[in-house]
Short mmCIF file of C-alpha atoms and ligand atoms in Angstrom, two decimals:
data_model
loop_
_atom_site.label_atom_id
_atom_site.label_comp_id
_atom_site.label_asym_id
_atom_site.label_seq_id
_atom_site.Cartn_x
_atom_site.Cartn_y
_atom_site.Cartn_z
CA MET A 1 15.29 -7.63 62.01
CA ASN A 2 18.03 -6.58 59.89
CA TYR A 3 20.40 -3.69 59.59
CA ILE A 4 21.33 -1.54 56.35
CA VAL A 5 24.19 0.37 55.95
CA PHE A 6 24.08 2.03 52.65
CA ASP A 7 26.53 4.79 51.72
CA LEU A 8 25.52 6.51 47.81
CA GLU A 9 28.50 8.76 46.14
CA TRP A 10 26.87 11.36 43.67
CA ASN A 11 27.35 13.99 41.31
CA GLN A 12 26.64 17.48 40.00
CA SER A 13 27.04 19.67 37.51
CA ALA A 14 29.93 20.70 36.24
CA TYR A 15 29.39 23.92 35.11
CA GLY A 16 28.54 25.13 37.53
CA ARG A 17 24.26 26.46 38.39
CA SER A 18 23.80 27.50 35.15
CA GLY A 19 23.99 24.08 34.59
CA GLU A 20 22.00 22.27 37.38
CA HIS A 21 18.61 20.68 37.33
CA PRO A 22 16.24 22.88 40.18
CA ARG A 23 14.44 18.61 39.97
CA ILE A 24 17.18 16.56 40.79
CA PRO A 25 21.27 19.10 41.09
CA PHE A 26 22.76 15.43 42.76
CA GLU A 27 23.11 12.82 41.08
CA ILE A 28 23.35 9.72 42.23
CA ILE A 29 26.15 7.77 40.48
CA GLU A 30 26.78 4.91 43.59
CA ILE A 31 25.04 2.59 45.17
CA GLY A 32 27.42 0.94 48.47
CA ALA A 33 24.87 -1.71 51.23
CA VAL A 34 25.69 -3.95 53.72
CA LYS A 35 23.76 -5.32 55.45
CA VAL A 36 24.37 -6.35 59.43
CA ASP A 37 22.17 -8.34 62.11
CA GLU A 38 21.69 -7.95 64.90
CA ASN A 39 24.29 -9.23 66.15
CA TYR A 40 26.50 -6.63 63.97
CA ASN A 41 27.71 -8.98 61.84
CA ILE A 42 27.84 -7.87 57.73
CA VAL A 43 25.82 -10.55 56.59
CA SER A 44 25.49 -9.54 52.81
CA GLU A 45 26.52 -6.80 50.31
CA PHE A 46 25.13 -4.53 47.84
CA SER A 47 27.12 -2.48 45.17
CA SER A 48 25.79 -0.80 42.11
CA LEU A 49 27.26 2.17 39.49
CA ILE A 50 24.61 3.99 38.24
CA ARG A 51 24.64 5.83 34.63
CA PRO A 52 23.80 9.29 34.97
CA ARG A 53 21.72 10.59 32.55
CA ILE A 54 21.82 14.07 34.26
CA TYR A 55 25.12 15.09 34.98
CA ARG A 56 27.83 12.74 32.29
CA LYS A 57 30.17 14.91 34.20
CA LEU A 58 31.72 13.97 36.42
CA HIS A 59 32.41 17.61 38.71
CA PRO A 60 36.57 18.06 39.56
CA SER A 61 35.90 18.26 42.52
CA ILE A 62 34.03 15.09 42.47
CA ARG A 63 36.54 12.95 40.38
CA ALA A 64 38.98 13.62 42.85
CA MET A 65 37.94 12.13 45.02
CA LEU A 66 36.03 8.86 43.37
CA ASN A 67 38.40 6.22 42.06
CA TYR A 68 36.36 5.75 38.76
CA ASP A 69 35.70 7.90 35.77
CA GLU A 70 33.08 8.69 33.17
CA GLU A 71 34.53 6.26 31.43
CA ASP A 72 32.79 3.03 34.05
CA LEU A 73 30.34 4.90 35.08
CA LYS A 74 28.96 4.24 31.56
CA LYS A 75 29.18 0.42 32.49
CA GLY A 76 27.20 1.78 35.39
CA LYS A 77 22.33 0.61 35.21
CA PRO A 78 20.24 3.25 34.64
CA PHE A 79 18.83 5.00 38.55
CA LYS A 80 15.64 2.95 38.72
CA GLU A 81 16.70 -0.45 37.88
CA ALA A 82 19.09 -0.63 40.64
CA CYS A 83 17.54 2.22 42.70
CA GLN A 84 15.26 -1.56 42.68
CA GLU A 85 17.58 -3.85 42.85
CA PHE A 86 18.65 -2.09 45.65
CA LEU A 87 15.42 -1.88 47.10
CA ASP A 88 13.88 -5.54 46.44
CA TRP A 89 18.08 -7.29 48.35
CA CYS A 90 16.62 -4.97 51.80
CA GLY A 91 14.27 -7.63 52.06
CA GLU A 92 10.69 -7.03 54.15
CA ASP A 93 12.13 -6.29 57.84
CA TYR A 94 14.52 -3.90 58.15
CA MET A 95 16.40 -0.77 59.10
CA PHE A 96 18.59 2.60 57.23
CA CYS A 97 21.16 2.95 58.60
CA THR A 98 23.69 6.11 57.41
CA TRP A 99 26.53 8.26 58.18
CA GLY A 100 24.30 11.14 58.44
CA ALA A 101 21.62 12.75 56.79
CA SER A 102 22.10 13.57 53.81
CA ASP A 103 22.45 9.92 52.04
CA LEU A 104 18.64 8.65 52.71
CA TYR A 105 18.10 12.56 51.49
CA TYR A 106 19.81 12.35 48.66
CA LEU A 107 18.44 8.95 47.61
CA GLN A 108 15.33 10.18 47.71
CA SER A 109 14.68 13.13 45.35
CA ASN A 110 16.75 10.70 42.50
CA MET A 111 13.46 7.84 43.47
CA ASP A 112 11.11 11.05 43.09
CA PHE A 113 12.66 12.84 39.91
CA TYR A 114 12.11 9.10 38.62
CA TYR A 115 8.65 8.88 39.64
CA MET A 116 9.33 5.35 41.81
CA THR A 117 7.10 4.81 44.46
CA LYS A 118 7.85 7.31 47.99
CA LEU A 119 9.55 4.98 50.85
CA ASP A 120 7.37 5.35 54.37
CA PHE A 121 6.45 8.40 56.11
CA PRO A 122 7.09 9.44 58.82
CA LEU A 123 10.07 7.30 58.27
CA LYS A 124 13.24 6.34 61.21
CA PHE A 125 16.75 5.30 60.43
CA TYR A 126 20.05 5.61 62.48
CA ASN A 127 22.52 7.85 61.90
CA LEU A 128 25.48 6.62 62.98
CA GLN A 129 27.49 9.58 62.31
CA GLN A 130 24.59 11.53 65.47
CA ILE A 131 25.38 8.21 67.67
CA PHE A 132 29.11 7.84 67.02
CA ALA A 133 28.68 11.59 68.28
CA ASP A 134 26.80 11.58 71.69
CA LEU A 135 28.56 8.25 72.21
CA TYR A 136 32.55 9.62 72.02
CA ASP A 137 31.89 13.55 72.85
CA SER A 138 30.33 15.35 75.05
CA GLU A 139 29.71 18.35 73.29
CA HIS A 140 27.70 15.57 70.78
CA ASN A 141 29.50 17.08 67.55
CA ILE A 142 29.74 15.00 64.43
CA CYS A 143 33.34 14.40 63.00
CA LYS A 144 34.03 12.27 58.94
CA LEU A 145 33.91 8.23 59.18
CA GLU A 146 37.38 8.60 58.99
CA LYS A 147 37.81 10.25 61.74
CA ALA A 148 35.58 7.86 63.56
CA VAL A 149 36.66 4.63 61.66
CA GLU A 150 40.86 6.17 62.85
CA MET A 151 39.24 7.12 67.02
CA LEU A 152 38.32 3.09 67.01
CA ASN A 153 41.31 1.55 65.86
CA ILE A 154 39.49 -0.35 62.67
CA LYS A 155 41.89 -1.63 59.88
CA SER A 156 41.67 1.40 56.77
CA ASP A 157 43.33 -0.60 54.23
CA GLU A 158 40.67 0.15 51.25
CA PRO A 159 39.96 3.45 50.18
CA PHE A 160 37.14 5.38 51.63
CA HIS A 161 34.88 7.83 48.72
CA ALA A 162 33.41 3.92 47.27
CA ALA A 163 30.16 3.63 48.02
CA ILE A 164 30.66 0.16 49.18
CA ASN A 165 33.95 0.80 51.33
CA ASP A 166 32.45 3.35 53.23
CA ALA A 167 28.98 1.00 53.84
CA ARG A 168 31.80 -1.38 55.56
CA TYR A 169 32.59 0.95 57.28
CA THR A 170 30.20 2.32 58.79
CA ALA A 171 28.78 -1.12 59.55
CA ARG A 172 32.66 -1.24 61.75
CA VAL A 173 32.47 1.37 63.14
CA MET A 174 28.42 0.44 64.47
CA ALA A 175 29.64 -3.06 65.52
CA GLU A 176 32.73 -1.69 67.33
CA ILE A 177 30.04 0.61 69.66
CA LYS A 178 27.57 -1.51 69.81
CA PRO A 179 25.20 0.58 71.18
CA MET A 180 23.38 -1.04 73.89
CA ASP A 181 19.66 0.54 73.92
CA ILE A 182 20.08 1.33 70.05
CA ALA A 183 16.07 1.09 69.76
CA ASP A 184 15.79 4.39 71.39
CA ARG A 185 18.59 5.80 68.92
CA TYR A 186 16.72 6.54 65.90
CA SER A 187 16.06 9.61 64.10
CA TYR A 188 13.04 10.61 61.09
CA ASP A 189 14.27 11.14 57.79
CA ILE A 190 13.03 15.13 57.40
CA TYR A 191 13.62 14.70 53.65
CA ARG A 192 9.40 14.39 54.19
CA HIS A 193 8.53 16.88 56.91
CA PRO A 194 4.47 16.61 58.46
CA ARG A 195 2.15 18.56 56.55
CA THR A 196 -0.46 18.73 58.95
CA LYS A 197 -0.80 19.10 63.30
CA ALA A 198 -2.17 15.49 63.45
CA ASP A 199 1.58 14.63 61.47
CA GLU A 200 3.51 16.15 63.47
CA ILE A 201 6.16 13.55 64.81
CA ILE A 202 7.07 13.83 68.39
CA ALA A 203 9.23 10.93 70.80
CA TYR A 204 10.76 10.80 73.57
CA HIS A 205 14.34 8.69 72.68
CA ALA A 206 16.37 7.70 75.89
CA GLY A 207 18.32 10.27 75.66
CA TYR A 208 16.84 13.24 74.36
CA MET A 209 13.10 14.88 73.14
CA GLU A 210 12.40 15.75 69.37
CA HIS A 211 9.83 18.09 67.48
CA ILE A 212 9.40 18.02 63.71
CA SER A 213 6.23 20.44 62.76
CA THR A 214 3.95 21.16 60.77
CA GLU A 215 4.05 24.17 58.59
CA PHE A 216 4.37 28.01 59.18
CA SER A 217 3.62 30.95 56.52
CA SER A 218 7.27 32.21 58.91
CA LYS A 219 9.74 31.30 61.21
CA HIS A 220 8.49 34.61 63.50
CA GLU A 221 5.08 32.80 63.67
CA ALA A 222 6.70 29.87 64.01
CA MET A 223 8.84 31.21 67.12
CA GLU A 224 4.99 33.18 68.62
CA ASP A 225 3.26 29.87 68.65
CA LYS A 226 3.51 27.90 72.53
CA GLU A 227 3.57 24.81 71.63
CA ILE A 228 6.72 25.40 69.43
CA THR A 229 8.79 27.32 72.64
CA MET A 230 7.24 25.53 75.07
CA ILE A 231 10.51 22.85 76.86
CA ARG A 232 9.24 20.41 78.43
CA CYS A 233 11.68 17.79 80.54
CA CYS A 234 12.97 15.05 77.90
CA LYS A 235 12.38 12.25 80.84
CA CYS A 236 9.63 12.83 82.14
CA LYS A 237 7.51 15.45 79.92
CA LYS A 238 6.60 18.28 82.69
CA LYS A 239 6.73 21.53 81.65
CA THR A 240 10.29 23.22 83.27
CA SER A 241 10.60 26.37 84.11
CA LYS A 242 12.39 29.07 82.05
CA LYS A 243 15.86 29.24 82.96
CA ILE A 244 17.54 30.36 79.86
CA LYS A 245 14.80 32.39 77.68
CA TRP A 246 15.32 31.30 73.79
CA PHE A 247 17.51 32.99 71.81
CA GLN A 248 18.55 33.64 68.21
CA THR A 249 21.82 31.88 67.61
CA SER A 250 22.65 31.80 64.08
CA GLN A 251 20.03 32.64 61.18
CA ASN A 252 17.76 30.16 61.45
CA THR A 253 18.92 28.87 64.87
CA TYR A 254 17.70 29.27 67.91
CA MET A 255 18.10 27.73 71.95
CA ALA A 256 17.18 28.26 74.99
CA VAL A 257 17.83 26.11 79.22
CA GLY A 258 14.41 24.93 81.58
CA LYS A 259 14.57 23.70 83.75
CA CYS A 260 12.09 20.57 85.24
CA TRP A 261 12.36 19.99 89.97
CA TYR A 262 13.37 16.63 89.34
CA HIS A 263 15.52 16.24 85.65
CA GLY A 264 17.33 19.31 85.70
CA ASN A 265 18.16 21.84 82.79
CA MET A 266 17.58 21.10 80.11
CA MET A 267 19.06 22.11 76.97
CA ALA A 268 16.83 23.19 73.68
CA LYS A 269 16.92 23.75 69.85
CA ILE A 270 15.16 24.93 66.98
CA LYS A 271 16.35 24.39 63.63
CA ILE A 272 14.00 26.59 60.88
CA LYS A 273 14.21 24.54 57.63
CA SER A 274 12.45 25.46 54.33
CA ALA A 275 8.55 23.35 53.19
CA GLY A 276 10.60 23.66 49.86
CA GLY A 277 7.37 24.97 48.27
CA SER A 278 7.18 27.69 46.56
CA ASP A 279 5.48 29.79 49.40
CA ASP A 280 8.50 30.34 51.25
CA ASN A 281 7.10 28.06 54.08
CA ILE A 282 9.57 26.88 56.81
CA PHE A 283 9.25 23.60 59.94
CA VAL A 284 10.42 23.60 62.52
CA ILE A 285 12.91 20.94 64.41
CA LYS A 286 13.32 21.59 67.52
CA LYS A 287 16.15 18.94 70.43
CA ILE A 288 15.55 18.80 73.94
CA ILE A 289 17.90 17.61 75.93
CA PRO A 290 19.62 17.30 79.26
CA ALA A 291 22.17 19.87 79.56
CA ASP A 292 25.09 20.08 82.37
CA LYS A 293 26.33 23.33 84.44
CA LYS A 294 28.80 23.30 82.37
CA THR A 295 26.70 23.34 79.05
CA VAL A 296 24.64 26.39 80.62
CA GLU A 297 28.02 27.98 81.72
CA ASN A 298 28.17 27.97 77.64
CA ILE A 299 25.36 29.11 76.56
CA ARG A 300 24.16 31.78 79.12
CA LYS A 301 28.38 32.99 77.45
CA LYS A 302 26.91 32.68 73.88
CA GLN A 303 24.60 34.70 74.57
CA GLU A 304 26.06 37.33 75.94
CA ASP A 305 28.57 37.32 73.81
CA ILE A 306 25.84 37.47 70.35
CA ARG A 307 24.01 40.33 72.59
CA GLU A 308 27.27 41.76 72.19
CA LYS A 309 28.13 41.96 68.86
CA ARG A 310 23.98 43.53 68.83
CA LYS A 311 25.22 46.54 70.15
CA GLN A 312 27.80 46.68 68.76
CA LYS A 313 26.21 47.04 65.69
CA ARG A 314 24.32 48.30 66.12
CA GLN A 315 26.27 51.63 68.06
CA SER A 316 28.87 51.60 65.06
CA LYS A 317 25.46 51.47 62.50
CA SER A 318 23.91 54.69 64.45
CA SER A 319 27.05 56.76 64.62
CA VAL A 320 27.30 56.19 61.30
CA GLU A 321 23.75 57.93 60.25
CA SER A 322 24.50 60.65 62.53
ZN1 LIG B 1 11.64 16.23 84.75
#
């Protein structure tokens, strides 16, 4: 099996929302990729500029970042042709690897725009940004590719934000960190999500458990579902006892902590994602990760802070009303 480490550059409407095509808010203008063997050696490269069809003028902030302009893009290939060449070059037996989850998302949305054959579902890939965060940051915070390259002392004499260069850098980061248990560190792409209960994804990885749900009509309905709010130990799959009840951390995120008798505290996080349809349905991504004492303390503190803020808000509101 090979790893296909790829990176995309995309453009958007230079005239804001009014100039935006709703089916393709981001149009891919470059595909860069390297094929990496099981020993993390680069064995082949792919690079293609794409002639834009929807947004021919570059958005100013994108033009400022790139090393090419509209004139160069005119010499590019149409998306469908370049993308098909890319997929043919990938071969039969491979896993996609990207820095973050958005490249795979935009690749598929652009393929859909041209009615190309969809990629597999469910689609596993390696999110090297997340893998790097899991291995190098105790709080699992993600960082930019530039920072990872710098932290690992990787020579960076080629400019970033050229798709082929970023793909090479990502492959070098991968070779440098050589995750021993990479087979278990895959993610699921969420460009497409489960449509039925039978398609739901429940995966126990080496370090965490992940549940991607089918659709619900609202987040309230989801948060009343016993299976959604259940916190199972990510190591032995047994039900944990409640330590910190589910609480809302932002508009679309929730947190809780459970305790396994054998494996200790488990931090659970829920993200509510729009299902993208016209009926405002949502689906849920739940992750359960072991948590040390300090992390649990931080979560409790976060809960108290949020409670305090709400209380103040209510008080100031009621004083205005009275
Ligand atoms: Zn357990």
